[in-house]
């Protein structure tokens, strides 16, 4: 059985540290990225004008801010999958 590649089709910044994503198979949700801003090389994302400029790389389909800052689309997909499963099970991840 050949699996169809699943790619993000939409991404936008939601606030200062979250992005909302939708994938080609219907998977969607918000992902908290405050941890990422603390990593070396990612500090530029603390500037909302930069963080808000999130997009999908045309070639790799990764989540992309600039040539030096991106997140693997597959890692993000798995994180959303886990977040959605926890919601279905009634497990709360974060307090807002």
Coordinates of N, CA and C in Angstrom, one line a residue:
X1 N 0.8 -1.2 0.0 CA 0.0 0.0 0.0 C 0.9 1.2 0.0
X2 N 0.6 2.1 -0.9 CA 1.4 3.4 -1.0 C 0.7 4.5 -0.2
X3 N 1.4 5.1 0.7 CA 0.8 6.2 1.5 C 0.9 7.5 0.7
X4 N -0.2 8.2 0.8 CA -0.2 9.6 0.1 C 0.5 10.5 1.1
X5 N 1.4 11.4 0.5 CA 2.1 12.4 1.3 C 1.1 13.4 1.8
X6 N 1.2 13.7 3.1 CA 0.4 14.7 3.7 C 1.2 16.0 3.9
X7 N 0.7 17.1 3.4 CA 1.4 18.4 3.5 C 0.5 19.5 4.1
X8 N 1.2 20.4 4.8 CA 0.4 21.6 5.3 C -0.1 22.4 4.1
X9 N -1.4 22.8 4.2 CA -2.0 23.6 3.2 C -2.3 25.1 3.6
X10 N -2.2 25.3 4.9 CA -2.5 26.6 5.5 C -1.7 26.8 6.8
X11 N -1.2 27.9 7.1 CA -0.5 28.2 8.3 C -0.7 29.7 8.6
X12 N -0.9 30.1 9.9 CA -0.9 31.5 10.2 C -0.6 31.6 11.7
X13 N 0.0 32.8 12.1 CA 0.4 33.0 13.5 C -0.9 33.4 14.2
X14 N -1.0 32.9 15.4 CA -2.1 33.2 16.3 C -1.5 33.7 17.6
X15 N -1.5 35.0 17.8 CA -0.8 35.5 19.0 C 0.7 35.5 18.8
X16 N 1.4 35.6 19.9 CA 2.8 35.8 19.9 C 3.6 34.5 19.8
X17 N 3.0 33.4 20.2 CA 3.7 32.1 20.3 C 3.0 30.9 19.7
X18 N 1.9 31.1 19.0 CA 1.2 29.9 18.5 C 1.0 30.1 17.0
X19 N 0.9 28.9 16.3 CA 0.5 28.9 14.9 C -0.7 28.0 14.8
X20 N -1.5 28.3 13.8 CA -2.6 27.5 13.4 C -2.3 26.8 12.1
X21 N -2.4 25.5 12.0 CA -2.1 24.8 10.8 C -3.2 23.9 10.3
X22 N -3.3 23.7 9.0 CA -4.2 22.8 8.4 C -3.4 21.9 7.4
X23 N -3.6 20.6 7.4 CA -3.0 19.7 6.5 C -3.9 19.2 5.4
X24 N -3.3 18.7 4.4 CA -4.1 18.2 3.2 C -5.1 17.1 3.5
X25 N -4.9 16.3 4.6 CA -5.8 15.3 5.0 C -6.9 15.7 6.0
X26 N -6.9 17.0 6.3 CA -7.9 17.6 7.3 C -7.4 17.8 8.7
X27 N -6.2 17.2 9.0 CA -5.6 17.4 10.3 C -5.4 18.9 10.5
X28 N -5.8 19.5 11.7 CA -5.7 20.9 11.9 C -5.6 21.2 13.4
X29 N -5.1 22.3 13.7 CA -5.0 22.7 15.1 C -4.0 23.8 15.4
X30 N -3.9 24.2 16.6 CA -2.9 25.2 17.1 C -1.7 24.5 17.7
X31 N -0.6 25.1 17.5 CA 0.6 24.6 18.1 C 1.4 25.7 18.8
X32 N 1.7 25.5 20.1 CA 2.4 26.4 20.9 C 3.9 26.3 20.6
X33 N 4.5 27.4 20.3 CA 5.9 27.4 19.9 C 6.8 28.3 20.8
X34 N 6.4 28.6 22.0 CA 7.2 29.5 22.9 C 8.5 28.8 23.2
X35 N 8.6 27.5 23.3 CA 9.8 26.8 23.5 C 10.9 27.0 22.4
X36 N 10.4 27.1 21.2 CA 11.2 27.3 20.0 C 12.0 28.6 20.1
X37 N 11.4 29.7 20.6 CA 12.0 31.0 20.7 C 13.2 31.1 21.6
X38 N 13.3 30.1 22.4 CA 14.4 30.0 23.4 C 15.6 29.3 22.8
X39 N 15.5 28.6 21.7 CA 16.6 27.9 21.1 C 17.6 28.8 20.4
X40 N 18.8 28.5 20.5 CA 19.8 29.3 19.7 C 19.5 29.4 18.2
X41 N 19.5 30.6 17.7 CA 19.2 30.8 16.3 C 17.8 31.1 16.0
X42 N 16.9 30.9 17.0 CA 15.5 31.1 16.8 C 15.0 32.3 17.6
X43 N 15.9 33.0 18.2 CA 15.5 34.2 19.0 C 14.8 35.2 18.2
X44 N 15.0 35.3 16.9 CA 14.4 36.3 16.1 C 12.9 36.2 16.1
X45 N 12.4 35.0 16.4 CA 10.9 34.8 16.4 C 10.3 35.5 17.6
X46 N 11.1 36.0 18.5 CA 10.5 36.9 19.6 C 9.9 38.2 19.0
X47 N 10.3 38.6 17.9 CA 9.8 39.8 17.2 C 8.5 39.3 16.5
X48 N 7.4 39.9 16.9 CA 6.1 39.4 16.3 C 6.0 39.6 14.8
X49 N 6.6 40.7 14.3 CA 6.5 40.9 12.9 C 7.2 39.8 12.1
X50 N 8.3 39.2 12.7 CA 8.9 38.0 12.1 C 8.1 36.8 12.3
X51 N 7.7 36.6 13.6 CA 6.9 35.4 13.9 C 5.6 35.3 13.1
X52 N 5.0 36.5 12.9 CA 3.8 36.6 12.1 C 3.9 36.3 10.6
X53 N 5.2 36.3 10.2 CA 5.5 36.1 8.8 C 5.7 34.6 8.4
X54 N 5.0 33.7 9.2 CA 5.2 32.3 9.0 C 4.5 31.9 7.6
X55 N 5.1 30.9 7.0 CA 4.5 30.4 5.7 C 4.9 29.0 5.5
X56 N 4.5 28.4 4.3 CA 4.9 27.1 4.0 C 5.9 27.1 2.9
X57 N 7.0 26.5 3.1 CA 8.1 26.5 2.1 C 7.6 25.8 0.8
X58 N 7.7 26.4 -0.3 CA 7.2 25.8 -1.6 C 7.8 24.5 -2.0
X59 N 9.1 24.3 -1.7 CA 9.8 23.1 -2.1 C 9.6 22.0 -1.1
X60 N 10.0 22.2 0.2 CA 10.0 21.2 1.2 C 8.6 21.0 1.9
X61 N 7.8 22.0 1.8 CA 6.5 22.1 2.5 C 6.6 22.2 4.0
X62 N 7.8 22.5 4.5 CA 8.0 22.7 5.9 C 7.5 24.0 6.3
X63 N 7.2 24.2 7.6 CA 6.8 25.5 8.2 C 8.0 26.4 8.2
X64 N 7.9 27.6 7.7 CA 9.0 28.4 7.3 C 8.9 29.8 7.7
X65 N 10.0 30.4 8.2 CA 10.0 31.9 8.5 C 11.0 32.5 7.6
X66 N 12.2 31.9 7.5 CA 13.2 32.4 6.5 C 14.2 31.3 6.2
X67 N 15.2 31.5 5.4 CA 16.1 30.4 5.0 C 16.8 29.7 6.1
X68 N 16.9 30.4 7.3 CA 17.5 29.8 8.4 C 16.6 29.2 9.5
X69 N 15.3 29.5 9.4 CA 14.4 29.1 10.4 C 13.2 28.4 9.8
X70 N 13.1 27.1 10.2 CA 11.9 26.3 9.7 C 11.7 25.2 10.7
X71 N 10.6 24.5 10.5 CA 10.2 23.4 11.3 C 9.7 22.3 10.4
X72 N 10.2 21.1 10.6 CA 9.8 19.9 9.7 C 8.3 19.7 9.8
X73 N 7.7 19.6 8.6 CA 6.2 19.4 8.5 C 5.8 18.1 9.1
X74 N 6.6 17.1 9.1 CA 6.2 15.8 9.7 C 6.2 15.8 11.2
X75 N 7.2 16.6 11.8 CA 7.3 16.7 13.3 C 6.0 17.5 13.7
X76 N 5.7 18.6 13.0 CA 4.5 19.4 13.4 C 3.3 18.5 13.3
X77 N 3.2 17.7 12.2 CA 2.0 16.9 12.0 C 1.8 15.9 13.2
X78 N 2.9 15.3 13.6 CA 2.8 14.3 14.7 C 2.4 15.0 16.0
X79 N 3.0 16.2 16.2 CA 2.6 17.0 17.4 C 1.1 17.3 17.4
X80 N 0.6 17.8 16.3 CA -0.9 18.0 16.2 C -1.7 16.8 16.4
X81 N -1.2 15.7 15.9 CA -1.9 14.4 16.1 C -2.0 14.1 17.5
X82 N -0.9 14.2 18.3 CA -0.9 14.0 19.7 C -1.8 14.9 20.5
X83 N -1.8 16.2 20.1 CA -2.6 17.2 20.8 C -4.1 16.9 20.6
X84 N -4.4 16.6 19.3 CA -5.8 16.3 19.0 C -6.3 15.0 19.8
X85 N -5.4 14.0 19.9 CA -5.8 12.8 20.6 C -6.0 13.1 22.1
X86 N -5.1 13.9 22.6 CA -5.3 14.3 24.1 C -6.6 15.0 24.3
X87 N -7.0 15.9 23.4 CA -8.3 16.6 23.5 C -9.4 15.6 23.5
X88 N -9.4 14.6 22.5 CA -10.4 13.6 22.5 C -10.5 12.8 23.8
X89 N -9.4 12.6 24.4 CA -9.3 11.8 25.7 C -9.6 12.7 26.9
X90 N -9.8 14.0 26.7 CA -10.1 14.9 27.8 C -8.8 15.3 28.6
X91 N -7.7 15.1 28.1 CA -6.4 15.4 28.7 C -6.0 16.9 28.4
X92 N -5.9 17.7 29.4 CA -5.6 19.1 29.2 C -4.0 19.3 29.2
X93 N -3.6 19.9 28.1 CA -2.1 20.2 28.0 C -1.6 21.4 28.7
X94 N -2.3 22.5 28.5 CA -1.8 23.8 29.0 C -2.9 24.6 29.6
X95 N -2.6 25.4 30.5 CA -3.5 26.3 31.1 C -3.3 27.7 30.5
X96 N -4.3 28.3 30.0 CA -4.2 29.7 29.4 C -4.6 30.7 30.4

